[in-house]
Amino acid sequence: MPTRCQPPQSTRPGFARPALMAMLILAAPLALTACAGAAEPPPAQGASRTGPEPARPAQGGPAQRGEASFYHDKFHGRTMANGETFDQNSDSAASKTLPLGTKAQVKNLENGRTATVTIEDRGPFVDGRVVDVSKSTARKLDMVEDGTAPVEVRPLRNN
């Protein structure tokens, strides 16, 4: 009978360990490949694993109302969601919902001034805000002094 310090002996010496080792060697790759596919769901039809599918610009649509704000100067020269560099003198704008590349008309509801923007970034990330515009666009809308303005954002039809 084995003592407490010694492992029990197999009835077939030399068989248990090599068989166990062979089973582990064969089972390990199977277990790893079985788990490999579960890490990430397959991409949606037409999408790619290398990045998001480019959004198609909106073809007109309902207007959004809310507050507009404009980009702080510290964002000048930074990369936007579309990969381009932000320029305060451009017509670039950010929207949480409109597809990148969408042209939209922004109307300041306090004074009636309008400007056309291109949605090239994501944001604003403040409740109630529907669009961030460049400082150049903020000047056209006459909202630089106040910093924000109530606006209507209407996607334009592509020509």
GROMACS .gro file of N, CA and C in nm:
model
  477
    1MET      N    1   0.084  -0.117   0.000
    1MET     CA    2   0.000   0.000   0.000
    1MET      C    3   0.089   0.124   0.000
    2PRO      N    4   0.055   0.225  -0.080
    2PRO     CA    5   0.140   0.344  -0.086
    2PRO      C    6   0.130   0.426   0.042
    3THR      N    7   0.237   0.494   0.072
    3THR     CA    8   0.235   0.583   0.188
    3THR      C    9   0.176   0.716   0.144
    4ARG      N   10   0.151   0.800   0.238
    4ARG     CA   11   0.089   0.929   0.205
    4ARG      C   12   0.179   1.018   0.120
    5CYS      N   13   0.305   1.004   0.125
    5CYS     CA   14   0.398   1.090   0.052
    5CYS      C   15   0.425   1.040  -0.089
    6GLN      N   16   0.385   0.921  -0.121
    6GLN     CA   17   0.413   0.867  -0.253
    6GLN      C   18   0.283   0.859  -0.333
    7PRO      N   19   0.290   0.896  -0.464
    7PRO     CA   20   0.171   0.883  -0.546
    7PRO      C   21   0.141   0.736  -0.570
    8PRO      N   22   0.013   0.703  -0.595
    8PRO     CA   23  -0.021   0.563  -0.620
    8PRO      C   24   0.045   0.514  -0.748
    9GLN      N   25   0.080   0.390  -0.751
    9GLN     CA   26   0.144   0.330  -0.869
    9GLN      C   27   0.036   0.277  -0.961
   10SER      N   28   0.056   0.293  -1.092
   10SER     CA   29  -0.036   0.239  -1.191
   10SER      C   30  -0.019   0.088  -1.196
   11THR      N   31  -0.126   0.021  -1.234
   11THR     CA   32  -0.116  -0.124  -1.249
   11THR      C   33  -0.036  -0.159  -1.372
   12ARG      N   34  -0.023  -0.066  -1.464
   12ARG     CA   35   0.058  -0.089  -1.584
   12ARG      C   36   0.169   0.016  -1.585
   13PRO      N   37   0.280  -0.013  -1.526
   13PRO     CA   38   0.387   0.086  -1.514
   13PRO      C   39   0.429   0.139  -1.651
   14GLY      N   40   0.455   0.270  -1.656
   14GLY     CA   41   0.505   0.332  -1.778
   14GLY      C   42   0.396   0.367  -1.878
   15PHE      N   43   0.269   0.333  -1.853
   15PHE     CA   44   0.163   0.357  -1.949
   15PHE      C   45   0.089   0.489  -1.921
   16ALA      N   46   0.056   0.517  -1.797
   16ALA     CA   47  -0.031   0.629  -1.763
   16ALA      C   48   0.029   0.763  -1.802
   17ARG      N   49   0.152   0.788  -1.771
   17ARG     CA   50   0.211   0.919  -1.798
   17ARG      C   51   0.226   0.947  -1.947
   18PRO      N   52   0.283   0.859  -2.028
   18PRO     CA   53   0.294   0.891  -2.171
   18PRO      C   54   0.157   0.906  -2.237
   19ALA      N   55   0.061   0.825  -2.198
   19ALA     CA   56  -0.072   0.837  -2.257
   19ALA      C   57  -0.136   0.970  -2.219
   20LEU      N   58  -0.121   1.010  -2.094
   20LEU     CA   59  -0.174   1.137  -2.049
   20LEU      C   60  -0.106   1.252  -2.122
   21MET      N   61   0.023   1.247  -2.137
   21MET     CA   62   0.098   1.350  -2.207
   21MET      C   63   0.053   1.359  -2.353
   22ALA      N   64   0.035   1.247  -2.418
   22ALA     CA   65  -0.009   1.247  -2.558
   22ALA      C   66  -0.148   1.309  -2.571
   23MET      N   67  -0.237   1.277  -2.478
   23MET     CA   68  -0.371   1.334  -2.483
   23MET      C   69  -0.366   1.485  -2.463
   24LEU      N   70  -0.283   1.533  -2.372
   24LEU     CA   71  -0.271   1.678  -2.350
   24LEU      C   72  -0.212   1.748  -2.471
   25ILE      N   73  -0.111   1.687  -2.531
   25ILE     CA   74  -0.047   1.747  -2.648
   25ILE      C   75  -0.146   1.758  -2.764
   26LEU      N   76  -0.229   1.656  -2.781
   26LEU     CA   77  -0.327   1.658  -2.889
   26LEU      C   78  -0.447   1.748  -2.857
   27ALA      N   79  -0.487   1.755  -2.732
   27ALA     CA   80  -0.606   1.831  -2.694
   27ALA      C   81  -0.580   1.981  -2.686
   28ALA      N   82  -0.461   2.022  -2.651
   28ALA     CA   83  -0.433   2.164  -2.633
   28ALA      C   84  -0.458   2.244  -2.761
   29PRO      N   85  -0.403   2.206  -2.877
   29PRO     CA   86  -0.431   2.285  -2.998
   29PRO      C   87  -0.579   2.287  -3.034
   30LEU      N   88  -0.649   2.178  -3.011
   30LEU     CA   89  -0.792   2.176  -3.040
   30LEU      C   90  -0.867   2.274  -2.950
   31ALA      N   91  -0.831   2.276  -2.825
   31ALA     CA   92  -0.896   2.369  -2.732
   31ALA      C   93  -0.868   2.513  -2.771
   32LEU      N   94  -0.746   2.542  -2.811
   32LEU     CA   95  -0.711   2.679  -2.849
   32LEU      C   96  -0.782   2.723  -2.975
   33THR      N   97  -0.791   2.636  -3.075
   33THR     CA   98  -0.859   2.674  -3.199
   33THR      C   99  -1.009   2.684  -3.178
   34ALA      N  100  -1.064   2.607  -3.087
   34ALA     CA  101  -1.208   2.617  -3.059
   34ALA      C  102  -1.241   2.752  -2.998
   35CYS      N  103  -1.153   2.809  -2.920
   35CYS     CA  104  -1.177   2.938  -2.856
   35CYS      C  105  -1.141   3.055  -2.947
   36ALA      N  106  -1.060   3.033  -3.046
   36ALA     CA  107  -1.011   3.144  -3.129
   36ALA      C  108  -1.124   3.216  -3.201
   37GLY      N  109  -1.222   3.144  -3.250
   37GLY     CA  110  -1.331   3.207  -3.323
   37GLY      C  111  -1.428   3.283  -3.236
   38ALA      N  112  -1.429   3.260  -3.108
   38ALA     CA  113  -1.526   3.323  -3.019
   38ALA      C  114  -1.483   3.461  -2.973
   39ALA      N  115  -1.360   3.501  -3.000
   39ALA     CA  116  -1.310   3.628  -2.950
   39ALA      C  117  -1.376   3.747  -3.016
   40GLU      N  118  -1.417   3.736  -3.141
   40GLU     CA  119  -1.471   3.849  -3.213
   40GLU      C  120  -1.581   3.801  -3.307
   41PRO      N  121  -1.696   3.867  -3.307
   41PRO     CA  122  -1.802   3.824  -3.398
   41PRO      C  123  -1.763   3.854  -3.542
   42PRO      N  124  -1.817   3.783  -3.638
   42PRO     CA  125  -1.784   3.809  -3.777
   42PRO      C  126  -1.834   3.947  -3.817
   43PRO      N  127  -1.767   4.011  -3.912
   43PRO     CA  128  -1.811   4.145  -3.953
   43PRO      C  129  -1.945   4.138  -4.025
   44ALA      N  130  -2.018   4.247  -4.020
   44ALA     CA  131  -2.146   4.255  -4.090
   44ALA      C  132  -2.121   4.247  -4.240
   45GLN      N  133  -2.223   4.211  -4.313
   45GLN     CA  134  -2.209   4.197  -4.457
   45GLN      C  135  -2.162   4.331  -4.516
   46GLY      N  136  -2.059   4.326  -4.595
   46GLY     CA  137  -2.004   4.445  -4.658
   46GLY      C  138  -1.903   4.519  -4.572
   47ALA      N  139  -1.888   4.482  -4.445
   47ALA     CA  140  -1.792   4.549  -4.358
   47ALA      C  141  -1.659   4.478  -4.364
   48SER      N  142  -1.557   4.543  -4.312
   48SER     CA  143  -1.424   4.484  -4.314
   48SER      C  144  -1.370   4.478  -4.173
   49ARG      N  145  -1.279   4.387  -4.148
   49ARG     CA  146  -1.218   4.375  -4.015
   49ARG      C  147  -1.111   4.482  -3.994
   50THR      N  148  -1.067   4.549  -4.099
   50THR     CA  149  -0.958   4.645  -4.085
   50THR      C  150  -1.006   4.781  -4.039
   51GLY      N  151  -1.136   4.805  -4.039
   51GLY     CA  152  -1.185   4.934  -3.993
   51GLY      C  153  -1.330   4.950  -4.033
   52PRO      N  154  -1.391   5.060  -3.991
   52PRO     CA  155  -1.531   5.080  -4.024
   52PRO      C  156  -1.550   5.105  -4.172
   53GLU      N  157  -1.664   5.061  -4.221
   53GLU     CA  158  -1.698   5.086  -4.360
   53GLU      C  159  -1.722   5.235  -4.376
   54PRO      N  160  -1.672   5.297  -4.483
   54PRO     CA  161  -1.695   5.440  -4.500
   54PRO      C  162  -1.846   5.469  -4.504
   55ALA      N  163  -1.887   5.569  -4.429
   55ALA     CA  164  -2.028   5.603  -4.425
   55ALA      C  165  -2.068   5.670  -4.555
   56ARG      N  166  -2.189   5.643  -4.596
   56ARG     CA  167  -2.240   5.708  -4.716
   56ARG      C  168  -2.304   5.840  -4.673
   57PRO      N  169  -2.277   5.948  -4.747
   57PRO     CA  170  -2.337   6.076  -4.710
   57PRO      C  171  -2.489   6.070  -4.713
   58ALA      N  172  -2.551   6.145  -4.625
   58ALA     CA  173  -2.697   6.148  -4.618
   58ALA      C  174  -2.755   6.208  -4.745
   59GLN      N  175  -2.870   6.161  -4.782
   59GLN     CA  176  -2.940   6.211  -4.901
   59GLN      C  177  -3.055   6.300  -4.857
   60GLY      N  178  -3.025   6.409  -4.792
   60GLY     CA  179  -3.130   6.491  -4.736
   60GLY      C  180  -3.180   6.424  -4.610
   61GLY      N  181  -3.289   6.469  -4.559
   61GLY     CA  182  -3.344   6.405  -4.441
   61GLY      C  183  -3.396   6.507  -4.344
   62PRO      N  184  -3.445   6.458  -4.231
   62PRO     CA  185  -3.504   6.550  -4.134
   62PRO      C  186  -3.399   6.639  -4.068
   63ALA      N  187  -3.444   6.757  -4.033
   63ALA     CA  188  -3.355   6.851  -3.965
   63ALA      C  189  -3.346   6.815  -3.817
   64GLN      N  190  -3.232   6.850  -3.759
   64GLN     CA  191  -3.210   6.832  -3.615
   64GLN      C  192  -3.203   6.971  -3.553
   65ARG      N  193  -3.264   6.985  -3.436
   65ARG     CA  194  -3.255   7.112  -3.365
   65ARG      C  195  -3.186   7.089  -3.231
   66GLY      N  196  -3.107   7.186  -3.194
   66GLY     CA  197  -3.035   7.179  -3.067
   66GLY      C  198  -2.934   7.291  -3.062
   67GLU      N  199  -2.836   7.277  -2.976
   67GLU     CA  200  -2.731   7.378  -2.961
   67GLU      C  201  -2.612   7.345  -3.048
   68ALA      N  202  -2.551   7.448  -3.103
   68ALA     CA  203  -2.425   7.434  -3.174
   68ALA      C  204  -2.316   7.498  -3.089
   69SER      N  205  -2.198   7.444  -3.099
   69SER     CA  206  -2.081   7.504  -3.036
   69SER      C  207  -1.971   7.502  -3.141
   70PHE      N  208  -1.857   7.563  -3.108
   70PHE     CA  209  -1.748   7.557  -3.205
   70PHE      C  210  -1.622   7.504  -3.139
   71TYR      N  211  -1.536   7.446  -3.224
   71TYR     CA  212  -1.413   7.384  -3.179
   71TYR      C  213  -1.321   7.484  -3.110
   72HIS      N  214  -1.263   7.442  -3.001
   72HIS     CA  215  -1.160   7.521  -2.933
   72HIS      C  216  -1.035   7.523  -3.020
   73ASP      N  217  -0.956   7.629  -3.008
   73ASP     CA  218  -0.834   7.642  -3.089
   73ASP      C  219  -0.737   7.524  -3.071
   74LYS      N  220  -0.742   7.457  -2.955
   74LYS     CA  221  -0.648   7.347  -2.930
   74LYS      C  222  -0.669   7.230  -3.027
   75PHE      N  223  -0.786   7.224  -3.092
   75PHE     CA  224  -0.813   7.114  -3.186
   75PHE      C  225  -0.760   7.141  -3.327
   76HIS      N  226  -0.718   7.265  -3.353
   76HIS     CA  227  -0.662   7.299  -3.485
   76HIS      C  228  -0.537   7.213  -3.510
   77GLY      N  229  -0.536   7.141  -3.622
   77GLY     CA  230  -0.422   7.057  -3.656
   77GLY      C  231  -0.434   6.913  -3.608
   78ARG      N  232  -0.537   6.882  -3.530
   78ARG     CA  233  -0.555   6.744  -3.483
   78ARG      C  234  -0.631   6.662  -3.586
   79THR      N  235  -0.618   6.532  -3.575
   79THR     CA  236  -0.683   6.440  -3.669
   79THR      C  237  -0.830   6.422  -3.632
   80MET      N  238  -0.916   6.431  -3.734
   80MET     CA  239  -1.060   6.411  -3.715
   80MET      C  240  -1.095   6.264  -3.738
   81ALA      N  241  -1.221   6.230  -3.718
   81ALA     CA  242  -1.268   6.093  -3.733
   81ALA      C  243  -1.249   6.038  -3.874
   82ASN      N  244  -1.250   6.126  -3.974
   82ASN     CA  245  -1.233   6.080  -4.112
   82ASN      C  246  -1.086   6.067  -4.151
   83GLY      N  247  -0.994   6.095  -4.059
   83GLY     CA  248  -0.851   6.082  -4.085
   83GLY      C  249  -0.784   6.210  -4.135
   84GLU      N  250  -0.863   6.311  -4.167
   84GLU     CA  251  -0.810   6.439  -4.214
   84GLU      C  252  -0.769   6.526  -4.095
   85THR      N  253  -0.690   6.629  -4.123
   85THR     CA  254  -0.646   6.722  -4.021
   85THR      C  255  -0.747   6.836  -4.008
   86PHE      N  256  -0.787   6.867  -3.884
   86PHE     CA  257  -0.884   6.974  -3.861
   86PHE      C  258  -0.821   7.110  -3.884
   87ASP      N  259  -0.896   7.197  -3.952
   87ASP     CA  260  -0.853   7.334  -3.981
   87ASP      C  261  -0.965   7.428  -3.937
   88GLN      N  262  -0.934   7.521  -3.848
   88GLN     CA  263  -1.034   7.617  -3.798
   88GLN      C  264  -1.091   7.704  -3.909
   89ASN      N  265  -1.021   7.714  -4.023
   89ASN     CA  266  -1.066   7.798  -4.134
   89ASN      C  267  -1.147   7.721  -4.236
   90SER      N  268  -1.180   7.595  -4.208
   90SER     CA  269  -1.253   7.510  -4.301
   90SER      C  270  -1.402   7.510  -4.271
   91ASP      N  271  -1.476   7.432  -4.350
   91ASP     CA  272  -1.620   7.415  -4.324
   91ASP      C  273  -1.646   7.285  -4.249
   92SER      N  274  -1.545   7.230  -4.184
   92SER     CA  275  -1.558   7.103  -4.110
   92SER      C  276  -1.653   7.118  -3.992
   93ALA      N  277  -1.725   7.010  -3.965
   93ALA     CA  278  -1.815   7.007  -3.850
   93ALA      C  279  -1.819   6.865  -3.795
   94ALA      N  280  -1.870   6.854  -3.672
   94ALA     CA  281  -1.883   6.725  -3.606
   94ALA      C  282  -2.029   6.700  -3.573
   95SER      N  283  -2.072   6.575  -3.595
   95SER     CA  284  -2.207   6.532  -3.560
   95SER      C  285  -2.199   6.392  -3.504
   96LYS      N  286  -2.284   6.362  -3.407
   96LYS     CA  287  -2.288   6.226  -3.352
   96LYS      C  288  -2.369   6.133  -3.441
   97THR      N  289  -2.460   6.187  -3.522
   97THR     CA  290  -2.554   6.102  -3.595
   97THR      C  291  -2.541   6.107  -3.747
   98LEU      N  292  -2.502   6.218  -3.805
   98LEU     CA  293  -2.493   6.226  -3.951
   98LEU      C  294  -2.370   6.152  -4.000
   99PRO      N  295  -2.381   6.082  -4.113
   99PRO     CA  296  -2.266   6.010  -4.167
   99PRO      C  297  -2.152   6.105  -4.205
  100LEU      N  298  -2.029   6.057  -4.191
  100LEU     CA  299  -1.914   6.136  -4.234
  100LEU      C  300  -1.926   6.162  -4.383
  101GLY      N  301  -1.890   6.284  -4.423
  101GLY     CA  302  -1.898   6.322  -4.564
  101GLY      C  303  -2.027   6.394  -4.599
  102THR      N  304  -2.122   6.398  -4.507
  102THR     CA  305  -2.250   6.464  -4.534
  102THR      C  306  -2.233   6.615  -4.537
  103LYS      N  307  -2.290   6.679  -4.637
  103LYS     CA  308  -2.298   6.825  -4.641
  103LYS      C  309  -2.428   6.862  -4.571
  104ALA      N  310  -2.424   6.964  -4.489
  104ALA     CA  311  -2.543   7.006  -4.415
  104ALA      C  312  -2.547   7.157  -4.406
  105GLN      N  313  -2.669   7.208  -4.398
  105GLN     CA  314  -2.687   7.351  -4.376
  105GLN      C  315  -2.716   7.372  -4.228
  106VAL      N  316  -2.642   7.462  -4.166
  106VAL     CA  317  -2.662   7.496  -4.026
  106VAL      C  318  -2.721   7.636  -4.020
  107LYS      N  319  -2.835   7.648  -3.954
  107LYS     CA  320  -2.903   7.777  -3.944
  107LYS      C  321  -2.908   7.820  -3.798
  108ASN      N  322  -2.856   7.940  -3.770
  108ASN     CA  323  -2.863   7.998  -3.637
  108ASN      C  324  -3.006   8.048  -3.618
  109LEU      N  325  -3.078   7.990  -3.523
  109LEU     CA  326  -3.219   8.023  -3.505
  109LEU      C  327  -3.240   8.157  -3.436
  110GLU      N  328  -3.135   8.217  -3.380
  110GLU     CA  329  -3.148   8.349  -3.318
  110GLU      C  330  -3.142   8.462  -3.420
  111ASN      N  331  -3.063   8.443  -3.527
  111ASN     CA  332  -3.045   8.554  -3.623
  111ASN      C  333  -3.072   8.514  -3.769
  112GLY      N  334  -3.100   8.387  -3.796
  112GLY     CA  335  -3.132   8.344  -3.932
  112GLY      C  336  -3.013   8.320  -4.023
  113ARG      N  337  -2.892   8.344  -3.974
  113ARG     CA  338  -2.773   8.322  -4.058
  113ARG      C  339  -2.752   8.174  -4.083
  114THR      N  340  -2.701   8.141  -4.203
  114THR     CA  341  -2.678   8.001  -4.239
  114THR      C  342  -2.536   7.981  -4.289
  115ALA      N  343  -2.491   7.859  -4.282
  115ALA     CA  344  -2.360   7.819  -4.336
  115ALA      C  345  -2.369   7.673  -4.375
  116THR      N  346  -2.296   7.637  -4.480
  116THR     CA  347  -2.289   7.497  -4.522
  116THR      C  348  -2.164   7.435  -4.465
  117VAL      N  349  -2.179   7.317  -4.406
  117VAL     CA  350  -2.067   7.246  -4.344
  117VAL      C  351  -2.055   7.106  -4.402
  118THR      N  352  -1.939   7.044  -4.380
  118THR     CA  353  -1.918   6.904  -4.415
  118THR      C  354  -1.891   6.829  -4.286
  119ILE      N  355  -1.967   6.724  -4.260
  119ILE     CA  356  -1.950   6.644  -4.139
  119ILE      C  357  -1.826   6.557  -4.158
  120GLU      N  358  -1.721   6.586  -4.079
  120GLU     CA  359  -1.594   6.515  -4.091
  120GLU      C  360  -1.544   6.459  -3.958
  121ASP      N  361  -1.622   6.482  -3.851
  121ASP     CA  362  -1.576   6.439  -3.720
  121ASP      C  363  -1.696   6.396  -3.636
  122ARG      N  364  -1.669   6.336  -3.523
  122ARG     CA  365  -1.772   6.290  -3.431
  122ARG      C  366  -1.776   6.381  -3.309
  123GLY      N  367  -1.894   6.406  -3.259
  123GLY     CA  368  -1.915   6.493  -3.146
  123GLY      C  369  -2.037   6.579  -3.177
  124PRO      N  370  -2.068   6.676  -3.101
  124PRO     CA  371  -2.013   6.712  -2.971
  124PRO      C  372  -2.061   6.615  -2.863
  125PHE      N  373  -1.986   6.605  -2.758
  125PHE     CA  374  -2.018   6.510  -2.653
  125PHE      C  375  -2.070   6.582  -2.528
  126VAL      N  376  -2.162   6.675  -2.552
  126VAL     CA  377  -2.229   6.749  -2.446
  126VAL      C  378  -2.378   6.737  -2.472
  127ASP      N  379  -2.456   6.704  -2.370
  127ASP     CA  380  -2.601   6.688  -2.386
  127ASP      C  381  -2.664   6.813  -2.447
  128GLY      N  382  -2.753   6.792  -2.542
  128GLY     CA  383  -2.825   6.902  -2.604
  128GLY      C  384  -2.756   6.962  -2.725
  129ARG      N  385  -2.630   6.930  -2.742
  129ARG     CA  386  -2.556   6.984  -2.857
  129ARG      C  387  -2.571   6.889  -2.975
  130VAL      N  388  -2.596   6.945  -3.094
  130VAL     CA  389  -2.615   6.862  -3.212
  130VAL      C  390  -2.502   6.876  -3.313
  131VAL      N  391  -2.422   6.981  -3.301
  131VAL     CA  392  -2.314   7.001  -3.397
  131VAL      C  393  -2.205   7.088  -3.335
  132ASP      N  394  -2.080   7.055  -3.370
  132ASP     CA  395  -1.964   7.141  -3.344
  132ASP      C  396  -1.919   7.193  -3.478
  133VAL      N  397  -1.894   7.321  -3.488
  133VAL     CA  398  -1.848   7.379  -3.615
  133VAL      C  399  -1.711   7.443  -3.598
  134SER      N  400  -1.645   7.470  -3.709
  134SER     CA  401  -1.515   7.537  -3.704
  134SER      C  402  -1.535   7.683  -3.664
  135LYS      N  403  -1.428   7.749  -3.626
  135LYS     CA  404  -1.438   7.889  -3.587
  135LYS      C  405  -1.481   7.975  -3.706
  136SER      N  406  -1.435   7.938  -3.826
  136SER     CA  407  -1.475   8.011  -3.946
  136SER      C  408  -1.627   8.005  -3.965
  137THR      N  409  -1.685   7.887  -3.948
  137THR     CA  410  -1.830   7.872  -3.960
  137THR      C  411  -1.900   7.945  -3.846
  138ALA      N  412  -1.844   7.940  -3.726
  138ALA     CA  413  -1.903   8.011  -3.612
  138ALA      C  414  -1.910   8.161  -3.641
  139ARG      N  415  -1.809   8.216  -3.708
  139ARG     CA  416  -1.813   8.358  -3.746
  139ARG      C  417  -1.927   8.385  -3.843
  140LYS      N  418  -1.943   8.295  -3.942
  140LYS     CA  419  -2.052   8.313  -4.040
  140LYS      C  420  -2.188   8.309  -3.971
  141LEU      N  421  -2.200   8.227  -3.868
  141LEU     CA  422  -2.326   8.214  -3.795
  141LEU      C  423  -2.342   8.320  -3.686
  142ASP      N  424  -2.237   8.402  -3.666
  142ASP     CA  425  -2.234   8.506  -3.564
  142ASP      C  426  -2.260   8.449  -3.425
  143MET      N  427  -2.181   8.346  -3.390
  143MET     CA  428  -2.197   8.282  -3.259
  143MET      C  429  -2.068   8.275  -3.180
  144VAL      N  430  -1.961   8.341  -3.228
  144VAL     CA  431  -1.831   8.331  -3.161
  144VAL      C  432  -1.836   8.394  -3.023
  145GLU      N  433  -1.900   8.508  -3.012
  145GLU     CA  434  -1.902   8.579  -2.883
  145GLU      C  435  -1.975   8.498  -2.776
  146ASP      N  436  -2.090   8.441  -2.810
  146ASP     CA  437  -2.167   8.364  -2.713
  146ASP      C  438  -2.110   8.223  -2.692
  147GLY      N  439  -2.047   8.168  -2.794
  147GLY     CA  440  -1.989   8.034  -2.784
  147GLY      C  441  -2.081   7.922  -2.826
  148THR      N  442  -2.211   7.942  -2.808
  148THR     CA  443  -2.311   7.846  -2.853
  148THR      C  444  -2.428   7.922  -2.912
  149ALA      N  445  -2.512   7.850  -2.986
  149ALA     CA  446  -2.632   7.909  -3.043
  149ALA      C  447  -2.733   7.799  -3.072
  150PRO      N  448  -2.863   7.831  -3.061
  150PRO     CA  449  -2.963   7.734  -3.103
  150PRO      C  450  -2.962   7.725  -3.256
  151VAL      N  451  -2.959   7.603  -3.306
  151VAL     CA  452  -2.948   7.586  -3.452
  151VAL      C  453  -3.041   7.477  -3.502
  152GLU      N  454  -3.057   7.479  -3.634
  152GLU     CA  455  -3.121   7.371  -3.706
  152GLU      C  456  -3.017   7.319  -3.805
  153VAL      N  457  -2.995   7.188  -3.804
  153VAL     CA  458  -2.899   7.125  -3.894
  153VAL      C  459  -2.979   7.040  -3.992
  154ARG      N  460  -2.968   7.075  -4.122
  154ARG     CA  461  -3.044   7.004  -4.225
  154ARG      C  462  -2.947   6.943  -4.326
  155PRO      N  463  -2.945   6.809  -4.336
  155PRO     CA  464  -2.860   6.744  -4.437
  155PRO      C  465  -2.905   6.787  -4.577
  156LEU      N  466  -2.809   6.810  -4.665
  156LEU     CA  467  -2.839   6.853  -4.801
  156LEU      C  468  -2.838   6.734  -4.895
  157ARG      N  469  -2.917   6.741  -4.998
  157ARG     CA  470  -2.917   6.636  -5.101
  157ARG      C  471  -2.790   6.647  -5.182
  158ASN      N  472  -2.732   6.532  -5.217
  158ASN     CA  473  -2.612   6.532  -5.301
  158ASN      C  474  -2.651   6.559  -5.445
  159ASN      N  475  -2.567   6.636  -5.515
  159ASN     CA  476  -2.594   6.665  -5.657
  159ASN      C  477  -2.520   6.569  -5.745
   0.00000   0.00000   0.00000
